[in-house]
Coordinates of C-alpha atoms in Angstrom, one line a residue:
Chain A
X25 CA -0.1 -0.2 -0.4
X26 CA 1.5 3.6 -0.6
X27 CA 1.5 6.1 2.0
X28 CA -1.0 9.1 2.3
X29 CA -0.6 12.0 0.1
X30 CA -0.7 13.8 4.4
X31 CA -1.1 11.7 7.1
X32 CA -0.7 13.1 10.7
X33 CA -0.3 11.0 13.8
X34 CA -1.3 12.1 17.3
X35 CA -0.6 16.2 16.7
X36 CA 0.0 18.0 19.7
X37 CA 0.2 21.0 20.8
X38 CA 0.2 22.2 23.9
X39 CA 0.9 26.3 25.1
X40 CA 1.6 25.7 28.9
X41 CA -1.2 23.9 30.3
X42 CA -3.7 25.1 27.7
X43 CA -4.1 21.4 25.0
X44 CA -4.5 23.2 21.7
X45 CA -3.7 20.7 19.8
X46 CA -4.5 16.8 21.6
X47 CA -3.4 13.9 19.7
X48 CA -5.1 14.6 16.4
X49 CA -4.7 11.6 14.0
X50 CA -5.9 12.1 10.1
X51 CA -4.9 11.5 6.7
X52 CA -6.1 12.8 3.0
X53 CA -5.7 11.4 -0.3
X54 CA -5.0 12.7 -3.7
X55 CA -8.1 14.7 -4.7
X56 CA -9.4 15.2 -1.3
X57 CA -12.2 17.4 -0.6
X58 CA -12.5 17.3 3.1
X59 CA -13.6 19.8 5.3
X60 CA -13.2 21.2 8.7
X61 CA -15.2 21.6 11.2
X62 CA -16.2 22.7 14.6
X63 CA -16.8 26.0 17.4
X64 CA -14.8 29.4 17.4
X65 CA -11.7 27.5 19.7
X66 CA -11.8 24.9 18.7
X67 CA -8.1 24.5 16.8
X68 CA -9.0 24.9 13.2
X69 CA -5.8 27.6 12.7
X70 CA -4.1 26.0 14.9
X71 CA -4.0 22.5 13.6
X72 CA -3.3 24.2 10.0
X73 CA -0.5 26.1 11.6
X74 CA 0.8 22.3 12.3
X75 CA 0.5 20.9 8.9
X76 CA 2.0 24.4 7.2
X77 CA 4.6 24.6 10.4
X78 CA 3.7 27.5 11.2
X79 CA 4.2 26.2 15.1
X80 CA 6.2 23.3 16.1
X81 CA 4.1 20.4 17.7
X82 CA 4.8 19.4 21.0
X83 CA 4.8 15.9 20.0
X84 CA 3.6 13.9 16.9
X85 CA 4.3 14.0 13.3
X86 CA 3.5 15.3 10.0
X87 CA 3.8 13.1 7.5
X88 CA 4.2 13.5 3.3
X89 CA 3.7 11.0 1.1
X90 CA 5.2 9.0 4.4
X91 CA 8.1 11.2 4.7
X92 CA 8.6 12.6 8.0
X93 CA 8.3 16.7 7.0
X94 CA 7.9 17.4 11.1
X95 CA 10.7 19.1 11.4
X96 CA 10.5 21.5 8.0
X97 CA 9.5 24.9 8.5
X98 CA 7.4 26.7 6.6
X99 CA 8.4 27.2 3.7
X100 CA 10.7 23.7 3.3
X101 CA 7.0 22.1 3.4
X102 CA 5.4 24.8 0.7
X103 CA 8.8 23.9 -1.7
X104 CA 7.3 20.6 -0.8
X105 CA 3.0 21.4 -2.0
X106 CA 1.4 21.9 1.2
X107 CA 0.4 25.0 0.5
X108 CA -1.8 28.1 2.6
X109 CA -4.6 30.4 2.6
X110 CA -5.2 32.5 5.7
X111 CA -8.6 33.7 7.6
X112 CA -7.4 37.1 6.9
X113 CA -5.9 37.9 3.7
X114 CA -2.2 37.8 4.0
X115 CA -1.1 40.1 0.3
X116 CA 1.5 42.6 -0.6
X117 CA -0.4 44.9 -0.3
X118 CA 1.6 48.4 -2.2
X119 CA 2.1 46.1 -5.0
X120 CA -0.2 45.1 -7.8
X121 CA -1.9 42.2 -8.0
X122 CA -0.1 40.7 -11.0
X123 CA 3.3 40.9 -8.7
X124 CA 1.7 39.0 -6.4
X125 CA 1.0 36.0 -7.9
X126 CA 4.2 36.3 -9.6
X127 CA 6.0 36.4 -6.7
X128 CA 5.0 32.5 -5.7
X129 CA 5.3 31.5 -9.3
X130 CA 9.1 32.6 -9.1
X131 CA 9.6 31.5 -5.8
X132 CA 8.5 28.1 -7.2
X133 CA 10.9 28.1 -10.6
X134 CA 13.2 29.0 -8.7
X135 CA 13.2 32.5 -11.1
X136 CA 13.6 33.8 -7.6
X137 CA 16.9 33.5 -7.2
X138 CA 18.2 35.6 -9.9
X139 CA 19.3 38.9 -9.1
X140 CA 20.9 40.1 -12.1
X141 CA 18.1 39.7 -15.2
X142 CA 14.9 41.6 -15.3
X143 CA 11.3 40.1 -13.6
X144 CA 9.9 41.0 -17.2
X145 CA 12.5 39.0 -18.4
X146 CA 11.3 35.9 -16.7
X147 CA 8.2 35.6 -19.0
X148 CA 7.0 31.5 -17.9
X149 CA 6.7 33.3 -14.8
X150 CA 4.5 36.8 -15.6
X151 CA 2.7 33.4 -18.7
X152 CA 1.7 31.5 -15.5
X153 CA 0.8 34.6 -13.4
X154 CA -1.1 35.7 -15.6
X155 CA -2.5 31.9 -16.8
X156 CA -4.0 32.3 -12.7
X157 CA -5.4 35.8 -12.8
X158 CA -7.4 34.6 -16.3
X159 CA -8.6 31.7 -14.1
X160 CA -9.9 33.3 -11.6
X161 CA -11.3 36.3 -13.2
X162 CA -8.5 38.8 -12.5
X163 CA -6.8 39.9 -15.8
X164 CA -8.6 43.1 -16.0
X165 CA -7.3 43.9 -12.3
X166 CA -3.6 42.7 -12.8
X167 CA -2.0 46.3 -12.9
X168 CA -4.2 47.4 -9.8
X169 CA -2.5 47.4 -6.5
X170 CA -4.2 45.0 -4.3
X171 CA -4.8 47.1 -1.6
X172 CA -7.3 49.6 -4.4
X173 CA -9.3 46.0 -4.9
X174 CA -12.8 45.3 -3.0
X175 CA -12.5 42.9 -0.3
X176 CA -13.5 39.8 -2.1
X177 CA -11.5 40.0 -5.4
X178 CA -8.6 40.5 -2.6
X179 CA -9.6 37.1 -1.7
X180 CA -9.6 35.9 -5.2
X181 CA -6.0 37.0 -4.7
X182 CA -5.2 35.5 -1.9
X183 CA -6.5 32.0 -3.0
X184 CA -4.0 32.8 -6.5
X185 CA -0.8 33.5 -4.8
X186 CA -1.5 29.5 -2.9
X187 CA -2.6 28.9 -6.4
X188 CA 1.0 30.1 -7.6
X189 CA 2.9 27.8 -5.4
X190 CA 1.3 24.9 -7.6
X191 CA 0.2 22.7 -4.2
X192 CA 0.0 19.4 -4.1
X193 CA -2.6 19.8 -0.9
X194 CA -4.4 23.1 -0.2
X195 CA -5.4 25.0 3.3
X196 CA -8.2 26.8 2.5
X197 CA -8.9 29.1 5.7
X198 CA -11.8 30.3 5.7
X199 CA -12.0 31.2 2.5
X200 CA -15.0 33.2 1.3
X201 CA -15.2 34.8 5.2
X202 CA -16.2 38.6 5.0
X203 CA -17.2 38.4 1.0
X204 CA -20.2 39.3 0.2
X205 CA -23.1 36.5 -0.7
X206 CA -22.9 38.4 -3.9
X207 CA -19.1 37.0 -4.6
X208 CA -18.7 34.3 -2.5
X209 CA -19.8 32.6 -5.3
X210 CA -16.9 33.3 -7.9
X211 CA -14.8 32.0 -4.8
X212 CA -17.0 28.1 -4.7
X213 CA -17.5 28.3 -8.2
X214 CA -13.9 28.3 -8.4
X215 CA -12.8 25.8 -5.3
X216 CA -15.0 23.5 -7.1
X217 CA -13.2 23.8 -10.0
X218 CA -9.9 23.2 -8.9
X219 CA -8.0 19.7 -10.0
X220 CA -8.5 16.3 -8.9
X221 CA -5.0 16.1 -8.3
X222 CA -4.7 19.1 -5.8
X223 CA -5.9 17.6 -1.7
X224 CA -7.7 20.3 -0.4
X225 CA -8.7 21.2 2.8
X226 CA -10.8 23.6 3.8
X227 CA -12.5 25.4 7.4
X228 CA -15.3 26.8 6.9
X229 CA -18.8 27.8 9.5
X230 CA -21.2 28.3 6.8
X231 CA -22.7 24.7 6.4
X232 CA -24.2 25.3 3.1
X233 CA -21.2 25.7 2.0
X234 CA -19.5 22.4 3.5
X235 CA -21.5 20.0 2.5
X236 CA -22.1 21.5 -0.8
X237 CA -17.7 21.1 -1.2
X238 CA -17.0 18.0 1.1
X239 CA -16.8 14.5 0.4
X240 CA -15.4 14.0 3.7
X241 CA -15.9 16.1 7.8
X242 CA -13.9 16.0 10.5
X243 CA -15.1 17.7 13.9
X244 CA -13.2 19.1 15.4
X245 CA -13.7 19.9 20.1
X246 CA -10.7 21.2 22.0
X247 CA -8.1 20.8 20.1
X248 CA -9.5 16.3 19.4
X249 CA -10.8 14.7 16.8
X250 CA -14.6 14.3 18.3
X251 CA -16.2 12.3 15.4
X252 CA -15.5 11.8 11.3
X253 CA -17.0 10.7 8.3
X254 CA -18.8 11.3 5.5
X255 CA -21.0 15.2 5.3
X256 CA -24.7 12.7 6.6
X257 CA -23.0 10.0 9.0
X258 CA -21.5 13.2 10.5
X259 CA -25.1 15.4 10.1
X260 CA -26.7 13.1 12.4
X261 CA -24.6 12.3 15.0
X262 CA -25.6 13.7 18.1
X263 CA -22.7 14.8 19.1
X264 CA -22.2 17.3 16.5
X265 CA -24.8 18.8 16.5
X266 CA -25.0 19.7 20.5
X267 CA -21.8 21.2 20.0
X268 CA -23.8 23.4 17.5
X269 CA -26.9 24.3 18.9
X270 CA -24.1 24.9 22.5
X271 CA -25.0 22.1 24.7
X272 CA -21.8 20.5 24.9
X273 CA -19.8 22.0 27.3
X274 CA -15.7 21.5 26.2
X275 CA -13.4 23.6 27.3
Chain B
X16 CA -7.1 33.5 -31.2
X17 CA -4.3 35.9 -29.4
X18 CA -4.5 37.1 -26.0
X19 CA -7.1 39.9 -24.6
X20 CA -5.3 43.0 -24.1
X21 CA -5.6 43.1 -21.1
X22 CA -3.7 40.5 -20.6
X23 CA -1.5 41.8 -23.3
X24 CA -0.8 44.7 -22.1
X25 CA 0.2 43.5 -18.2
X26 CA 2.7 41.1 -19.5
X27 CA 3.8 44.3 -21.2
X28 CA 4.0 46.0 -18.4
X29 CA 6.1 42.9 -16.5
X30 CA 8.6 43.3 -19.8
X31 CA 8.4 47.2 -20.3
X32 CA 9.0 47.7 -16.3
X33 CA 12.9 47.7 -16.3
X34 CA 13.7 50.2 -19.2
X35 CA 15.0 53.4 -19.0
X36 CA 13.2 56.5 -18.3
X37 CA 14.6 59.4 -20.2
X38 CA 14.5 61.3 -16.5
X39 CA 16.0 58.8 -15.4
X40 CA 19.5 60.7 -17.4
X41 CA 18.7 64.1 -15.4
X42 CA 20.3 63.3 -11.6
X43 CA 24.0 62.3 -13.6
X44 CA 23.7 65.6 -16.7
X45 CA 23.2 67.2 -13.0
X46 CA 26.2 65.6 -11.4
X47 CA 28.5 66.5 -14.9
X48 CA 26.9 69.9 -15.2
X49 CA 28.1 70.6 -11.4
X50 CA 31.3 69.7 -12.0
X51 CA 31.2 72.9 -15.0
X52 CA 28.6 75.2 -12.8
X53 CA 30.4 74.8 -9.4
X54 CA 34.5 74.4 -10.0
X55 CA 35.6 75.1 -6.8
X56 CA 32.8 73.3 -5.1
X57 CA 34.3 69.5 -6.8
X58 CA 36.0 68.6 -3.8
X59 CA 32.8 69.3 -2.1
X60 CA 30.7 67.0 -4.5
X61 CA 33.3 64.1 -4.5
X62 CA 31.6 63.9 -0.8
X63 CA 28.5 64.2 -2.1
X64 CA 28.6 61.4 -4.5
X65 CA 29.8 59.2 -1.6
X66 CA 27.2 59.8 0.8
X67 CA 25.0 59.4 -2.5
X68 CA 26.8 55.7 -2.8
X69 CA 26.3 55.5 0.7
X70 CA 22.3 56.3 1.1
X71 CA 22.1 54.0 -2.7
X72 CA 23.1 50.9 -0.1
X73 CA 21.2 51.6 2.7
X74 CA 18.0 52.1 0.2
X75 CA 18.9 47.8 -1.7
X76 CA 18.0 47.0 2.8
X77 CA 15.8 49.2 3.9
X78 CA 13.3 50.9 0.9
X79 CA 13.3 47.2 -0.5
X80 CA 13.8 44.4 2.0
X81 CA 12.4 46.2 5.0
X82 CA 15.2 46.4 6.9
X83 CA 16.0 49.5 9.6
X84 CA 19.6 50.3 10.7
X85 CA 20.7 52.1 12.9
X86 CA 24.2 51.0 12.5
X87 CA 25.2 50.8 8.8
X88 CA 28.3 53.0 9.3
X89 CA 29.9 50.3 10.6
X90 CA 30.2 48.8 6.6
X91 CA 31.1 52.5 6.0
X92 CA 33.5 52.2 8.4
X93 CA 34.7 48.6 7.9
X94 CA 35.2 49.6 4.2
X95 CA 36.6 53.3 5.1
X96 CA 39.5 51.4 7.6
X97 CA 40.6 48.6 5.0
X98 CA 41.0 51.3 2.2
X99 CA 43.0 53.3 4.8
X100 CA 45.0 50.7 6.3
X101 CA 46.3 48.9 3.0
X102 CA 47.6 52.3 2.0
X103 CA 48.9 53.4 5.7
X104 CA 50.6 49.8 6.8
X105 CA 50.9 47.8 3.8
X106 CA 52.0 50.7 1.1
X107 CA 48.9 49.4 -1.3
X108 CA 48.0 52.6 -2.5
X109 CA 46.7 51.4 -5.9
X110 CA 43.1 53.4 -5.3
X111 CA 41.0 50.5 -7.6
X112 CA 42.0 47.3 -6.1
X113 CA 42.4 49.3 -2.9
X114 CA 38.6 50.0 -3.7
X115 CA 37.7 46.4 -4.5
X116 CA 39.3 45.5 -0.9
X117 CA 37.1 47.9 1.2
X118 CA 34.4 46.6 -0.6
X119 CA 35.2 42.5 0.2
X120 CA 36.5 43.5 4.0
X121 CA 32.9 45.3 4.0
X122 CA 31.2 42.6 3.1
X123 CA 32.7 40.4 5.3
X124 CA 31.6 41.8 8.1
X125 CA 28.1 42.4 6.4
X126 CA 27.4 38.7 5.6
X127 CA 28.8 37.6 9.0
X128 CA 27.0 40.2 10.9
X129 CA 23.7 40.1 9.0
X130 CA 23.7 36.9 10.1
X131 CA 23.1 36.5 13.3
X132 CA 21.6 39.5 13.6
X133 CA 19.0 39.2 10.4
X134 CA 17.2 36.3 12.5
X135 CA 15.4 39.0 14.6
X136 CA 13.0 41.7 13.4
X137 CA 11.8 45.0 14.7
X138 CA 13.1 47.1 17.6
X139 CA 15.7 43.7 18.4
X140 CA 17.3 43.9 15.1
X141 CA 17.3 47.6 15.4
X142 CA 18.7 47.7 18.5
X143 CA 21.1 44.7 17.4
X144 CA 22.5 47.3 13.6
X145 CA 23.2 50.2 16.2
X146 CA 25.1 47.8 18.4
X147 CA 26.9 46.0 15.7
X148 CA 27.7 49.6 14.6
X149 CA 29.2 50.8 18.8
X150 CA 31.2 47.9 18.9
X151 CA 33.2 47.9 15.8
X152 CA 34.2 51.5 16.8
X153 CA 34.5 50.8 19.9
X154 CA 37.1 48.2 18.1
X155 CA 38.9 50.3 16.3
X156 CA 39.1 52.5 18.9
X157 CA 40.6 50.3 21.5
X158 CA 43.5 49.2 18.1
X159 CA 44.9 52.1 18.1
X160 CA 48.4 50.5 17.3
X161 CA 46.6 49.7 13.8
X162 CA 43.5 52.1 12.9
X163 CA 45.1 55.4 14.6
X164 CA 42.6 54.9 17.5
X165 CA 41.2 58.3 18.5
X166 CA 43.6 60.3 16.6
X167 CA 42.8 58.5 13.0
X168 CA 44.6 56.9 10.3
X169 CA 46.9 59.0 9.1
X170 CA 49.6 58.0 6.5
X171 CA 47.3 57.4 3.8
X172 CA 49.1 57.4 0.5
X173 CA 46.7 56.9 -3.3
X174 CA 48.6 56.0 -6.4
X175 CA 47.1 58.1 -9.8
X176 CA 44.3 56.0 -11.4
X177 CA 45.4 53.2 -13.6
X178 CA 49.0 55.1 -13.1
X179 CA 47.5 58.1 -15.3
X180 CA 45.7 60.7 -12.9
X181 CA 47.0 62.1 -9.8
X182 CA 44.2 63.4 -7.4
X183 CA 44.8 67.3 -8.0
X184 CA 44.6 70.7 -4.8
X185 CA 41.0 70.6 -6.2
X186 CA 40.0 67.1 -5.8
X187 CA 38.6 67.0 -9.3
X188 CA 39.8 63.9 -10.8
X189 CA 38.2 61.8 -7.6
X190 CA 35.2 63.4 -8.5
X191 CA 35.2 61.3 -12.0
X192 CA 36.1 59.1 -10.3
X193 CA 33.4 59.1 -7.4
X194 CA 30.9 59.4 -10.1
X195 CA 32.1 56.6 -12.6
X196 CA 32.4 54.1 -9.3
X197 CA 28.9 55.4 -7.8
X198 CA 27.4 54.7 -11.7
X199 CA 29.4 51.4 -12.1
X200 CA 27.1 50.6 -8.7
X201 CA 23.6 52.3 -9.4
X202 CA 23.5 49.7 -12.1
X203 CA 24.6 47.4 -10.3
X204 CA 21.1 48.4 -8.2
X205 CA 19.1 49.5 -10.6
X206 CA 19.4 45.3 -12.0
X207 CA 18.7 44.1 -8.2
X208 CA 15.8 46.4 -8.1
X209 CA 14.4 45.0 -11.1
X210 CA 15.1 41.3 -10.6
X211 CA 12.8 38.3 -9.2
X212 CA 15.3 38.4 -6.7
X213 CA 14.3 42.3 -6.1
X214 CA 10.7 41.6 -6.4
X215 CA 10.8 39.1 -3.2
X216 CA 12.5 41.6 -1.2
X217 CA 10.0 43.5 -1.6
X218 CA 7.8 40.2 -1.2
X219 CA 9.5 40.8 3.1
X220 CA 9.4 44.4 3.0
X221 CA 5.0 44.1 1.8
X222 CA 4.7 40.8 4.0
X223 CA 7.3 38.4 5.2
X224 CA 5.1 35.9 6.6
X225 CA 3.9 36.0 3.1
X226 CA 7.2 35.6 2.0
X227 CA 7.1 32.3 4.3
X228 CA 4.0 31.0 3.7
X229 CA 5.4 30.2 -0.4
X230 CA 8.0 29.0 0.1
X231 CA 10.5 31.5 0.3
X232 CA 14.0 31.5 1.8
X233 CA 13.4 34.8 3.3
X234 CA 17.1 34.4 6.3
X235 CA 19.0 33.5 2.9
X236 CA 17.3 36.5 0.6
X237 CA 18.1 39.1 3.9
X238 CA 21.6 37.5 4.3
X239 CA 22.4 37.8 0.7
X240 CA 20.8 41.3 -0.1
X241 CA 22.7 42.5 3.4
X242 CA 26.1 41.2 2.1
X243 CA 25.1 43.3 -1.1
X244 CA 24.7 46.1 0.8
X245 CA 27.6 46.5 3.2
X246 CA 29.8 45.8 -0.1
X247 CA 28.4 48.9 -1.5
X248 CA 28.7 50.9 1.7
X249 CA 32.1 50.0 2.3
X250 CA 34.0 50.9 -1.4
X251 CA 31.6 54.1 -0.5
X252 CA 34.0 54.3 2.2
X253 CA 36.6 52.8 0.6
X254 CA 36.4 55.7 -1.5
X255 CA 35.9 58.1 1.7
X256 CA 38.9 57.1 3.2
X257 CA 40.9 57.2 -0.1
X258 CA 39.2 60.9 -1.8
X259 CA 39.8 62.8 2.5
X260 CA 43.5 60.4 3.1
X261 CA 42.5 60.5 5.8
X262 CA 40.5 58.0 8.9
X263 CA 38.9 58.5 12.4
X264 CA 36.7 57.2 13.9
X265 CA 34.3 59.0 12.8
X266 CA 33.2 57.2 10.3
X267 CA 31.9 54.4 11.9
X268 CA 29.9 57.0 14.4
X269 CA 26.4 56.5 15.3
X270 CA 25.8 59.9 13.8
X271 CA 27.0 59.1 10.2
X272 CA 24.7 55.5 10.6
X273 CA 21.6 58.8 11.7
X274 CA 22.1 60.4 9.0
X275 CA 22.7 57.8 5.8
X276 CA 18.8 57.0 7.3
X277 CA 17.9 60.6 7.5
X278 CA 19.8 61.3 4.0
X279 CA 17.4 58.5 2.5
X280 CA 13.9 59.1 4.5
X281 CA 13.8 63.0 2.8
X282 CA 14.7 61.6 0.0
X283 CA 12.5 58.9 0.1
X284 CA 12.6 54.8 0.2
X285 CA 12.7 52.1 -2.5
X286 CA 13.5 54.6 -5.5
X287 CA 17.2 54.7 -5.9
X288 CA 17.1 57.9 -7.1
X289 CA 16.0 59.4 -3.7
X290 CA 19.6 58.4 -2.5
X291 CA 20.6 61.0 -4.7
X292 CA 18.1 63.7 -4.0
X293 CA 18.1 62.9 -0.2
X294 CA 22.2 62.6 -0.1
X295 CA 22.2 66.3 -2.6
X296 CA 20.1 68.6 -0.5
X297 CA 21.6 67.4 3.6
X298 CA 24.0 67.9 2.3
X299 CA 24.1 71.0 0.7
X300 CA 22.1 72.3 3.3
X301 CA 24.3 71.4 5.7
X302 CA 27.3 73.1 4.3
X303 CA 24.6 76.3 3.6
X304 CA 22.9 76.4 7.1
X305 CA 26.4 75.9 9.0
X306 CA 27.8 78.2 7.6
X307 CA 24.3 81.0 8.1
X308 CA 24.3 79.4 11.8
X309 CA 27.8 77.2 12.7
X310 CA 25.1 76.0 16.3
X311 CA 22.2 75.7 14.3
X312 CA 22.4 74.7 11.4
X313 CA 21.2 70.9 12.5
X314 CA 18.0 72.3 13.6
X315 CA 17.3 73.0 9.6
X316 CA 18.2 69.6 9.0
X317 CA 16.0 68.4 11.2
X318 CA 12.5 70.5 10.6
X319 CA 13.1 70.0 7.1
X320 CA 12.8 66.0 8.6
X321 CA 9.8 67.2 9.6
X322 CA 8.4 68.3 6.8
X323 CA 9.1 65.8 4.9
X324 CA 7.3 62.6 7.8
X325 CA 4.4 64.5 7.9
X326 CA 3.7 65.8 4.4
X327 CA 6.0 64.2 1.9
X328 CA 5.5 60.8 3.6
X329 CA 7.6 59.3 0.2
X330 CA 10.1 61.4 0.8
X331 CA 11.7 64.7 -1.5
X332 CA 11.6 62.3 -4.7
X333 CA 8.3 61.2 -3.6
X334 CA 6.6 64.8 -3.2
X335 CA 8.4 66.0 -7.4
X336 CA 6.3 62.2 -8.1
X337 CA 2.9 63.2 -6.9
X338 CA 3.4 67.4 -8.7
X339 CA 4.9 65.7 -12.1
X340 CA 1.5 63.6 -12.1
X341 CA -0.4 67.1 -10.5
X342 CA 1.6 69.1 -13.2
X343 CA 0.9 66.1 -16.0
X344 CA -2.8 66.4 -15.9
X345 CA -3.9 69.1 -15.2
X346 CA -1.7 70.3 -19.5
X347 CA -3.0 67.1 -21.2

């Protein structure tokens, strides 16, 4: 049996007496569409931070295609294909939309080490960045400073940058958060159109989005996996309802 | 079917971004014109050119990569002492190799300190840059057998450039020498800034967190540009030592680190030519105000700095650009 694309074993993170992740086991395979849900403070973003290397776990392992990447920093994991977007936009605010995406493509292709040839002479990088912008219907904004875009379109740039790193695993941290519903469908359509070669883990509060998108769901409560499985099973699970109705008293 | 026009416009923008604009000839024409217009000021002009180079080196790390430093004189001083001691102790007076050694020495100091310093950011980094320059200055003070200590390094004697061009009493030769060195290093800085590497420096300045997230080796990038910047500052220091034939502890001083920072902020950061405007305005003002009132020239500089940071956040050059844009719009 081949190793799964991403495997997380017993992932634990403590800040002093506070356990923000407790022995999480998790798997993601190529083409998976997985949603991570849970109440506020359940440790969803912490989990993403542990997978991507922003945080080092207190115990446990992260394996990418069977290879232990727990000791690698964030940048090294990105280069291996574990890529994320942020709940709050992390853009290069003063630069143009094109330059924002160029940045990620140039890093992935190694062009960013070139300190002599002009950036524009790397046509393959510009071309790929523009293809991504076209795919996300951002081409008209290519030369605008990204901070001049409306928030919904900035969210698209956030995703375009991540795609520029050509992820094997894409972790989307509330991709449609703060986007007016008139625009959020663009983001959701785009996520649905993502290649089957990419495994996607989405953190989302909006249950409509979760059930539309996910083929598997993991429920995180107080840093631990409460349950997981197919959407209909999770939806039927009384414990999940308890958590969402606020009847359970966790942490 | 060709690409839609907006895409090709964007692609064309990237391809043209680094091309020379006509206005870029202005500072160089001005530097040449200044030589003929102010024949009595060439020695002063040489010092302006040296400070432009020093400020330009700071722009690479501060304006582009966003590293704020209060100790950039460490590298200027390292270069100045390297060039000075080469002549004073080893009798090596050939100026071009002297400059190269000044640059390499400063780059080495920049690399070693950068590897450590650039692990930190914010206030910690600021204090560490300051401490680095203070420690180097104290080292130079203590090692007075080789540096001349507080009295300064004497006995520097520089050969004619290419064995042909002897410096004269008015420093005319050195004006051209400094201008050519500045131009050569400017060309290098300009290439770096418009390269993908330069683009990644802007990314680090704008959002270092995202740079990690897109797989950028941030520390390596910073150490690389810091080393290049230190080398450039060292060449400026080497020019300073050669043109003055004298080096004192002042080359490593906090005042010098502060002055170059003020020059760059006055001129405008992250735009290459800000160094030209800032260093020139600062030094001419310093010179003129000191004539008017030897005790209060710093007040004038201070006032200008306050006005700049309050009303022209992008520096004097940014102000000129804004006015130019407004003027250009008003007159179609």
